[in-house]
Coordinates of C-alpha atoms in Angstrom, one line a residue:
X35 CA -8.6 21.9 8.7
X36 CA -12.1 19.9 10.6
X37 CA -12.7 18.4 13.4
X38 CA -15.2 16.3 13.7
X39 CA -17.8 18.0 15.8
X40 CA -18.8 14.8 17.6
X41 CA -15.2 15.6 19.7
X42 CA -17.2 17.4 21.9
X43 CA -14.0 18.5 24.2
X44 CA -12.8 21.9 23.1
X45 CA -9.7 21.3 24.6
X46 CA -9.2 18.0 23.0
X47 CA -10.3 19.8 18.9
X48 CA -7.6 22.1 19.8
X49 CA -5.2 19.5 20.9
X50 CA -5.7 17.8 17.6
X51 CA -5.5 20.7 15.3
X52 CA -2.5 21.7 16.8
X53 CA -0.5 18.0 16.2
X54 CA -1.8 17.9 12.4
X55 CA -1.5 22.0 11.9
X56 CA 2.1 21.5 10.9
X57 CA 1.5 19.3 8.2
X58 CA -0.9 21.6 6.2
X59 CA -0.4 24.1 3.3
X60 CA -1.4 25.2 0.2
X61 CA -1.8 22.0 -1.3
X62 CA -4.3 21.1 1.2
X63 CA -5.3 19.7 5.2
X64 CA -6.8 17.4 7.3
X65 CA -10.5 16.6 8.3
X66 CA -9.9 15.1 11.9
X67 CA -12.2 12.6 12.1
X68 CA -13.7 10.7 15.5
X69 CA -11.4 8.0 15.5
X70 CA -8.7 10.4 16.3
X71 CA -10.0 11.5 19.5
X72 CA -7.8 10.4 22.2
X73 CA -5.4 9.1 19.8
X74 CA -1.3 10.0 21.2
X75 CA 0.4 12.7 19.3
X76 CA 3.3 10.8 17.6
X77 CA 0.6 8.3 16.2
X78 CA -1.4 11.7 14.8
X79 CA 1.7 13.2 13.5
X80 CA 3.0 9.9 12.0
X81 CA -0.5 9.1 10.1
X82 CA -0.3 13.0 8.9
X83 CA 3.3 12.9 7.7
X84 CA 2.6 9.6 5.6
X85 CA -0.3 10.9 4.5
X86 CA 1.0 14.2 3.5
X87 CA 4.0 12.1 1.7
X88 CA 1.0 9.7 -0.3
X89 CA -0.4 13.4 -1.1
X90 CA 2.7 14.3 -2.7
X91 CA 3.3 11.5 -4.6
X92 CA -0.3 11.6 -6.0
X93 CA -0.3 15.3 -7.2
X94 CA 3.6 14.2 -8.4
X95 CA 1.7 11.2 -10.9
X96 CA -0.9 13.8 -11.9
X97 CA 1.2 16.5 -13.1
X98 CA 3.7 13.8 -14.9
X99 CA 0.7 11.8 -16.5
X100 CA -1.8 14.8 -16.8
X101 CA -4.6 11.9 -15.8
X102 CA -7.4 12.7 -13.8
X103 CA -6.8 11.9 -9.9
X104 CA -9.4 8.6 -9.7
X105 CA -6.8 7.0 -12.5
X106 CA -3.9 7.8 -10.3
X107 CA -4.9 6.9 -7.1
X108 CA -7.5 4.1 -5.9
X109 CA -8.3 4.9 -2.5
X110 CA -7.6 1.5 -0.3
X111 CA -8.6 1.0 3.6
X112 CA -6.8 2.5 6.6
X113 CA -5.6 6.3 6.9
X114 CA -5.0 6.1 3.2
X115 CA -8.4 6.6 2.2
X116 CA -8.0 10.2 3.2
X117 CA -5.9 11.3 0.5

């Protein structure tokens, strides 16, 4: 998992690992990007467990179609763009 390092506050990069920490495994993490600085914990964890579930559904496509990940998924705008 990153932080951004423009979050300067070391208490606020651990603050923010430790909402999205539980939504990481072996199929990947989170880069923590500016914008999330300040940002309340239910909205962090809500963005991580929809993007976790996009995630899954992605990887689910791949393995079905066996097509490369750019044919599966075309990244749009918001927190999407991450997977």
């Amino acid at each position: 998992m990153g932080v951004s390092q423009r979050i300067e506050s070391e208490a606020e990069r651990e603050r923010l690992k430790k909402v999205v920490a539980e939504y990481c495994d072996e199929q990947g993490g989170f880069i923590i990007r500016t914008a999330a600085e300040g940002v309340h914990e239910q909205e962090m964890a809500a963005d991580a467990a929809y993007l976790k579930r996009v995630w899954t559904k992605v990887m689910e496509r791949k393995k079905r179609n066996q097509t490369p990940l750019s044919a599966v998924w075309r990244a749009g705008s918001g927190p999407a763009r991450a997977a």
